[in-house]
Amino acid sequence: MISVASALTAVSLWLSSDRTRIHLGNGFEQQGMDLGVLFTELPLVFLAGAALPVLAHAAVAGLLQDRQDRRERRERRRGRAPVRGGSQGDR
């Protein structure tokens, strides 16, 4: 659901850009509409917009996993068993 919203936002931003208005509005060098951008750029913009939330989630999840791994290594060095799940009060 978030990827769809992101993809639609990317497409709407792409459609509102000056560069796209030149191709779809009054054409390239005033020669009419250049519809080739719909077949070349539009799919790439849509896919990039859909992939952005997935990549952001993967990056955040990776950073959080690294943080948890460092905490577990630090606990092992101190001689304590790493705590999995639960809250801090469950020790």
mmCIF file of N, CA and C in Angstrom:
data_model
loop_
_atom_site.group_PDB
_atom_site.id
_atom_site.type_symbol
_atom_site.label_atom_id
_atom_site.label_comp_id
_atom_site.label_asym_id
_atom_site.label_seq_id
_atom_site.Cartn_x
_atom_site.Cartn_y
_atom_site.Cartn_z
ATOM 1 N N MET A 1 0.820 -1.176 0.000
ATOM 2 C CA MET A 1 0.000 0.000 0.000
ATOM 3 C C MET A 1 0.880 1.263 0.000
ATOM 4 N N ILE A 2 1.938 1.256 0.805
ATOM 5 C CA ILE A 2 2.825 2.410 0.850
ATOM 6 C C ILE A 2 3.585 2.547 -0.463
ATOM 7 N N SER A 3 3.959 1.418 -1.062
ATOM 8 C CA SER A 3 4.672 1.475 -2.345
ATOM 9 C C SER A 3 3.796 2.067 -3.446
ATOM 10 N N VAL A 4 2.521 1.732 -3.428
ATOM 11 C CA VAL A 4 1.609 2.280 -4.437
ATOM 12 C C VAL A 4 1.479 3.787 -4.253
ATOM 13 N N ALA A 5 1.306 4.226 -3.000
ATOM 14 C CA ALA A 5 1.203 5.661 -2.736
ATOM 15 C C ALA A 5 2.493 6.384 -3.134
ATOM 16 N N SER A 6 3.622 5.770 -2.847
ATOM 17 C CA SER A 6 4.895 6.375 -3.212
ATOM 18 C C SER A 6 5.065 6.444 -4.726
ATOM 19 N N ALA A 7 4.674 5.383 -5.423
ATOM 20 C CA ALA A 7 4.781 5.367 -6.880
ATOM 21 C C ALA A 7 3.881 6.435 -7.504
ATOM 22 N N LEU A 8 2.661 6.571 -6.988
ATOM 23 C CA LEU A 8 1.758 7.588 -7.524
ATOM 24 C C LEU A 8 2.265 8.999 -7.220
ATOM 25 N N THR A 9 2.870 9.180 -6.057
ATOM 26 C CA THR A 9 3.459 10.474 -5.729
ATOM 27 C C THR A 9 4.619 10.787 -6.666
ATOM 28 N N ALA A 10 5.453 9.787 -6.937
ATOM 29 C CA ALA A 10 6.580 9.994 -7.853
ATOM 30 C C ALA A 10 6.085 10.366 -9.245
ATOM 31 N N VAL A 11 5.044 9.694 -9.713
ATOM 32 C CA VAL A 11 4.503 9.991 -11.039
ATOM 33 C C VAL A 11 3.912 11.395 -11.070
ATOM 34 N N SER A 12 3.186 11.771 -10.014
ATOM 35 C CA SER A 12 2.594 13.112 -10.011
ATOM 36 C C SER A 12 3.676 14.200 -9.959
ATOM 37 N N LEU A 13 4.744 13.974 -9.193
ATOM 38 C CA LEU A 13 5.847 14.930 -9.176
ATOM 39 C C LEU A 13 6.543 14.992 -10.524
ATOM 40 N N TRP A 14 6.684 13.845 -11.175
ATOM 41 C CA TRP A 14 7.305 13.798 -12.496
ATOM 42 C C TRP A 14 6.453 14.560 -13.509
ATOM 43 N N LEU A 15 5.122 14.377 -13.431
ATOM 44 C CA LEU A 15 4.234 15.069 -14.362
ATOM 45 C C LEU A 15 4.232 16.577 -14.144
ATOM 46 N N SER A 16 4.498 17.009 -12.921
ATOM 47 C CA SER A 16 4.475 18.447 -12.644
ATOM 48 C C SER A 16 5.827 19.124 -12.884
ATOM 49 N N SER A 17 6.843 18.357 -13.261
ATOM 50 C CA SER A 17 8.159 18.962 -13.484
ATOM 51 C C SER A 17 8.174 19.746 -14.803
ATOM 52 N N ASP A 18 9.035 20.744 -14.842
ATOM 53 C CA ASP A 18 9.140 21.575 -16.050
ATOM 54 C C ASP A 18 9.595 20.756 -17.251
ATOM 55 N N ARG A 19 10.493 19.839 -17.032
ATOM 56 C CA ARG A 19 11.025 19.018 -18.126
ATOM 57 C C ARG A 19 9.925 18.190 -18.780
ATOM 58 N N THR A 20 9.062 17.599 -17.951
ATOM 59 C CA THR A 20 7.972 16.785 -18.494
ATOM 60 C C THR A 20 6.938 17.667 -19.175
ATOM 61 N N ARG A 21 6.666 18.829 -18.628
ATOM 62 C CA ARG A 21 5.708 19.745 -19.260
ATOM 63 C C ARG A 21 6.175 20.172 -20.641
ATOM 64 N N ILE A 22 7.487 20.292 -20.817
ATOM 65 C CA ILE A 22 8.005 20.646 -22.141
ATOM 66 C C ILE A 22 7.670 19.548 -23.149
ATOM 67 N N HIS A 23 7.856 18.289 -22.740
ATOM 68 C CA HIS A 23 7.608 17.176 -23.666
ATOM 69 C C HIS A 23 6.122 16.928 -23.887
ATOM 70 N N LEU A 24 5.316 17.054 -22.853
ATOM 71 C CA LEU A 24 3.899 16.732 -22.994
ATOM 72 C C LEU A 24 3.044 17.950 -23.311
ATOM 73 N N GLY A 25 3.541 19.129 -23.002
ATOM 74 C CA GLY A 25 2.761 20.340 -23.233
ATOM 75 C C GLY A 25 2.969 20.880 -24.624
ATOM 76 N N ASN A 26 3.966 21.750 -24.758
ATOM 77 C CA ASN A 26 4.177 22.391 -26.051
ATOM 78 C C ASN A 26 5.254 21.718 -26.883
ATOM 79 N N GLY A 27 5.741 20.576 -26.447
ATOM 80 C CA GLY A 27 6.644 19.792 -27.270
ATOM 81 C C GLY A 27 8.086 20.236 -27.204
ATOM 82 N N PHE A 28 8.931 19.403 -27.743
ATOM 83 C CA PHE A 28 10.359 19.666 -27.777
ATOM 84 C C PHE A 28 10.639 20.603 -28.937
ATOM 85 N N GLU A 29 11.258 21.726 -28.662
ATOM 86 C CA GLU A 29 11.564 22.755 -29.658
ATOM 87 C C GLU A 29 10.307 23.193 -30.425
ATOM 88 N N GLN A 30 9.195 23.240 -29.689
ATOM 89 C CA GLN A 30 7.904 23.686 -30.242
ATOM 90 C C GLN A 30 7.445 22.838 -31.433
ATOM 91 N N GLN A 31 7.779 21.563 -31.439
ATOM 92 C CA GLN A 31 7.409 20.693 -32.551
ATOM 93 C C GLN A 31 6.222 19.789 -32.216
ATOM 94 N N GLY A 32 5.504 20.039 -31.169
ATOM 95 C CA GLY A 32 4.368 19.209 -30.805
ATOM 96 C C GLY A 32 4.691 18.325 -29.611
ATOM 97 N N MET A 33 3.796 17.417 -29.325
ATOM 98 C CA MET A 33 3.969 16.560 -28.151
ATOM 99 C C MET A 33 4.954 15.428 -28.436
ATOM 100 N N ASP A 34 5.791 15.169 -27.473
ATOM 101 C CA ASP A 34 6.737 14.065 -27.555
ATOM 102 C C ASP A 34 6.256 12.977 -26.599
ATOM 103 N N LEU A 35 5.501 12.031 -27.113
ATOM 104 C CA LEU A 35 4.916 10.985 -26.268
ATOM 105 C C LEU A 35 5.894 9.861 -25.956
ATOM 106 N N GLY A 36 7.094 9.945 -26.484
ATOM 107 C CA GLY A 36 8.098 8.923 -26.192
ATOM 108 C C GLY A 36 8.462 8.881 -24.720
ATOM 109 N N VAL A 37 8.317 10.015 -24.026
ATOM 110 C CA VAL A 37 8.647 10.028 -22.596
ATOM 111 C C VAL A 37 7.689 9.147 -21.802
ATOM 112 N N LEU A 38 6.478 8.954 -22.303
ATOM 113 C CA LEU A 38 5.526 8.084 -21.606
ATOM 114 C C LEU A 38 5.976 6.625 -21.633
ATOM 115 N N PHE A 39 6.690 6.252 -22.670
ATOM 116 C CA PHE A 39 7.143 4.862 -22.795
ATOM 117 C C PHE A 39 8.531 4.638 -22.212
ATOM 118 N N THR A 40 9.306 5.699 -22.095
ATOM 119 C CA THR A 40 10.673 5.528 -21.592
ATOM 120 C C THR A 40 10.815 5.945 -20.129
ATOM 121 N N GLU A 41 10.368 7.152 -19.803
ATOM 122 C CA GLU A 41 10.591 7.661 -18.453
ATOM 123 C C GLU A 41 9.517 7.250 -17.460
ATOM 124 N N LEU A 42 8.269 7.225 -17.870
ATOM 125 C CA LEU A 42 7.169 6.953 -16.938
ATOM 126 C C LEU A 42 7.303 5.607 -16.224
ATOM 127 N N PRO A 43 7.612 4.506 -16.919
ATOM 128 C CA PRO A 43 7.770 3.239 -16.187
ATOM 129 C C PRO A 43 8.927 3.278 -15.188
ATOM 130 N N LEU A 44 10.009 3.957 -15.544
ATOM 131 C CA LEU A 44 11.151 4.045 -14.624
ATOM 132 C C LEU A 44 10.812 4.878 -13.395
ATOM 133 N N VAL A 45 10.085 5.957 -13.587
ATOM 134 C CA VAL A 45 9.673 6.795 -12.457
ATOM 135 C C VAL A 45 8.739 6.016 -11.545
ATOM 136 N N PHE A 46 7.800 5.278 -12.134
ATOM 137 C CA PHE A 46 6.855 4.488 -11.353
ATOM 138 C C PHE A 46 7.582 3.416 -10.536
ATOM 139 N N LEU A 47 8.490 2.694 -11.167
ATOM 140 C CA LEU A 47 9.230 1.639 -10.457
ATOM 141 C C LEU A 47 10.145 2.210 -9.374
ATOM 142 N N ALA A 48 10.780 3.323 -9.655
ATOM 143 C CA ALA A 48 11.644 3.942 -8.644
ATOM 144 C C ALA A 48 10.818 4.400 -7.452
ATOM 145 N N GLY A 49 9.649 4.971 -7.710
ATOM 146 C CA GLY A 49 8.777 5.398 -6.622
ATOM 147 C C GLY A 49 8.278 4.228 -5.807
ATOM 148 N N ALA A 50 7.994 3.108 -6.461
ATOM 149 C CA ALA A 50 7.517 1.924 -5.740
ATOM 150 C C ALA A 50 8.639 1.262 -4.949
ATOM 151 N N ALA A 51 9.862 1.350 -5.435
ATOM 152 C CA ALA A 51 10.992 0.695 -4.761
ATOM 153 C C ALA A 51 11.523 1.506 -3.585
ATOM 154 N N LEU A 52 11.277 2.802 -3.572
ATOM 155 C CA LEU A 52 11.835 3.647 -2.522
ATOM 156 C C LEU A 52 11.428 3.234 -1.105
ATOM 157 N N PRO A 53 10.140 2.960 -0.810
ATOM 158 C CA PRO A 53 9.797 2.534 0.554
ATOM 159 C C PRO A 53 10.419 1.189 0.931
ATOM 160 N N VAL A 54 10.529 0.295 -0.015
ATOM 161 C CA VAL A 54 11.135 -1.009 0.258
ATOM 162 C C VAL A 54 12.608 -0.853 0.608
ATOM 163 N N LEU A 55 13.309 -0.026 -0.152
ATOM 164 C CA LEU A 55 14.723 0.208 0.127
ATOM 165 C C LEU A 55 14.925 0.931 1.454
ATOM 166 N N ALA A 56 14.057 1.880 1.752
ATOM 167 C CA ALA A 56 14.162 2.592 3.031
ATOM 168 C C ALA A 56 13.913 1.643 4.197
ATOM 169 N N HIS A 57 12.923 0.765 4.060
ATOM 170 C CA HIS A 57 12.643 -0.204 5.117
ATOM 171 C C HIS A 57 13.823 -1.158 5.309
ATOM 172 N N ALA A 58 14.393 -1.615 4.218
ATOM 173 C CA ALA A 58 15.537 -2.529 4.312
ATOM 174 C C ALA A 58 16.731 -1.850 4.979
ATOM 175 N N ALA A 59 16.942 -0.584 4.661
ATOM 176 C CA ALA A 59 18.065 0.136 5.270
ATOM 177 C C ALA A 59 17.858 0.319 6.769
ATOM 178 N N VAL A 60 16.658 0.709 7.162
ATOM 179 C CA VAL A 60 16.380 0.903 8.589
ATOM 180 C C VAL A 60 16.445 -0.424 9.326
ATOM 181 N N ALA A 61 15.875 -1.483 8.743
ATOM 182 C CA ALA A 61 15.918 -2.797 9.393
ATOM 183 C C ALA A 61 17.358 -3.284 9.539
ATOM 184 N N GLY A 62 18.181 -3.043 8.533
ATOM 185 C CA GLY A 62 19.585 -3.434 8.616
ATOM 186 C C GLY A 62 20.327 -2.682 9.699
ATOM 187 N N LEU A 63 20.052 -1.381 9.802
ATOM 188 C CA LEU A 63 20.699 -0.588 10.848
ATOM 189 C C LEU A 63 20.265 -1.041 12.238
ATOM 190 N N LEU A 64 18.986 -1.335 12.400
ATOM 191 C CA LEU A 64 18.506 -1.799 13.700
ATOM 192 C C LEU A 64 19.065 -3.173 14.042
ATOM 193 N N GLN A 65 19.206 -4.035 13.051
ATOM 194 C CA GLN A 65 19.771 -5.365 13.293
ATOM 195 C C GLN A 65 21.237 -5.253 13.700
ATOM 196 N N ASP A 66 21.975 -4.366 13.024
ATOM 197 C CA ASP A 66 23.378 -4.147 13.398
ATOM 198 C C ASP A 66 23.492 -3.639 14.822
ATOM 199 N N ARG A 67 22.592 -2.754 15.203
ATOM 200 C CA ARG A 67 22.599 -2.220 16.561
ATOM 201 C C ARG A 67 22.338 -3.327 17.581
ATOM 202 N N GLN A 68 21.380 -4.198 17.267
ATOM 203 C CA GLN A 68 21.074 -5.306 18.172
ATOM 204 C C GLN A 68 22.249 -6.284 18.248
ATOM 205 N N ASP A 69 22.886 -6.554 17.121
ATOM 206 C CA ASP A 69 24.041 -7.457 17.119
ATOM 207 C C ASP A 69 25.189 -6.897 17.958
ATOM 208 N N ARG A 70 25.428 -5.588 17.827
ATOM 209 C CA ARG A 70 26.485 -4.972 18.649
ATOM 210 C C ARG A 70 26.153 -5.063 20.134
ATOM 211 N N ARG A 71 24.885 -4.865 20.483
ATOM 212 C CA ARG A 71 24.481 -4.956 21.881
ATOM 213 C C ARG A 71 24.686 -6.380 22.411
ATOM 214 N N GLU A 72 24.352 -7.384 21.596
ATOM 215 C CA GLU A 72 24.526 -8.776 22.023
ATOM 216 C C GLU A 72 26.003 -9.123 22.196
ATOM 217 N N ARG A 73 26.851 -8.642 21.285
ATOM 218 C CA ARG A 73 28.292 -8.890 21.428
ATOM 219 C C ARG A 73 28.841 -8.238 22.689
ATOM 220 N N ARG A 74 28.372 -7.026 22.982
ATOM 221 C CA ARG A 74 28.814 -6.328 24.178
ATOM 222 C C ARG A 74 28.374 -7.076 25.436
ATOM 223 N N GLU A 75 27.167 -7.601 25.423
ATOM 224 C CA GLU A 75 26.668 -8.373 26.577
ATOM 225 C C GLU A 75 27.476 -9.663 26.748
ATOM 226 N N ARG A 76 27.838 -10.314 25.652
ATOM 227 C CA ARG A 76 28.634 -11.544 25.751
ATOM 228 C C ARG A 76 30.019 -11.256 26.316
ATOM 229 N N ARG A 77 30.604 -10.123 25.914
ATOM 230 C CA ARG A 77 31.913 -9.758 26.455
ATOM 231 C C ARG A 77 31.853 -9.493 27.954
ATOM 232 N N ARG A 78 30.766 -8.988 28.408
ATOM 233 C CA ARG A 78 30.606 -8.714 29.834
ATOM 234 C C ARG A 78 30.213 -9.967 30.615
ATOM 235 N N GLY A 79 29.965 -11.054 29.944
ATOM 236 C CA GLY A 79 29.654 -12.308 30.608
ATOM 237 C C GLY A 79 28.178 -12.520 30.892
ATOM 238 N N ARG A 80 27.326 -11.707 30.307
ATOM 239 C CA ARG A 80 25.888 -11.875 30.494
ATOM 240 C C ARG A 80 25.294 -12.505 29.245
ATOM 241 N N ALA A 81 24.223 -13.231 29.467
ATOM 242 C CA ALA A 81 23.513 -13.823 28.331
ATOM 243 C C ALA A 81 22.704 -12.721 27.652
ATOM 244 N N PRO A 82 22.692 -12.684 26.310
ATOM 245 C CA PRO A 82 21.911 -11.663 25.622
ATOM 246 C C PRO A 82 20.418 -11.881 25.851
ATOM 247 N N VAL A 83 19.692 -10.811 26.018
ATOM 248 C CA VAL A 83 18.250 -10.873 26.241
ATOM 249 C C VAL A 83 17.563 -10.796 24.899
ATOM 250 N N ARG A 84 16.710 -11.754 24.622
ATOM 251 C CA ARG A 84 15.937 -11.777 23.391
ATOM 252 C C ARG A 84 14.485 -11.478 23.719
ATOM 253 N N GLY A 85 13.927 -10.486 23.042
ATOM 254 C CA GLY A 85 12.508 -10.173 23.247
ATOM 255 C C GLY A 85 12.270 -9.645 24.644
ATOM 256 N N GLY A 86 11.000 -9.369 24.941
ATOM 257 C CA GLY A 86 10.665 -8.876 26.268
ATOM 258 C C GLY A 86 11.140 -7.458 26.471
ATOM 259 N N SER A 87 10.928 -6.964 27.667
ATOM 260 C CA SER A 87 11.343 -5.599 27.980
ATOM 261 C C SER A 87 12.571 -5.632 28.859
ATOM 262 N N GLN A 88 13.092 -4.464 29.156
ATOM 263 C CA GLN A 88 14.292 -4.387 29.978
ATOM 264 C C GLN A 88 14.055 -4.914 31.385
ATOM 265 N N GLY A 89 12.826 -4.858 31.878
ATOM 266 C CA GLY A 89 12.530 -5.305 33.233
ATOM 267 C C GLY A 89 12.480 -6.805 33.382
ATOM 268 N N ASP A 90 12.577 -7.570 32.301
ATOM 269 C CA ASP A 90 12.481 -9.037 32.361
ATOM 270 C C ASP A 90 13.795 -9.707 32.697
ATOM 271 N N ARG A 91 14.852 -8.997 32.945
ATOM 272 C CA ARG A 91 16.165 -9.601 33.191
ATOM 273 C C ARG A 91 16.165 -10.356 34.440
#
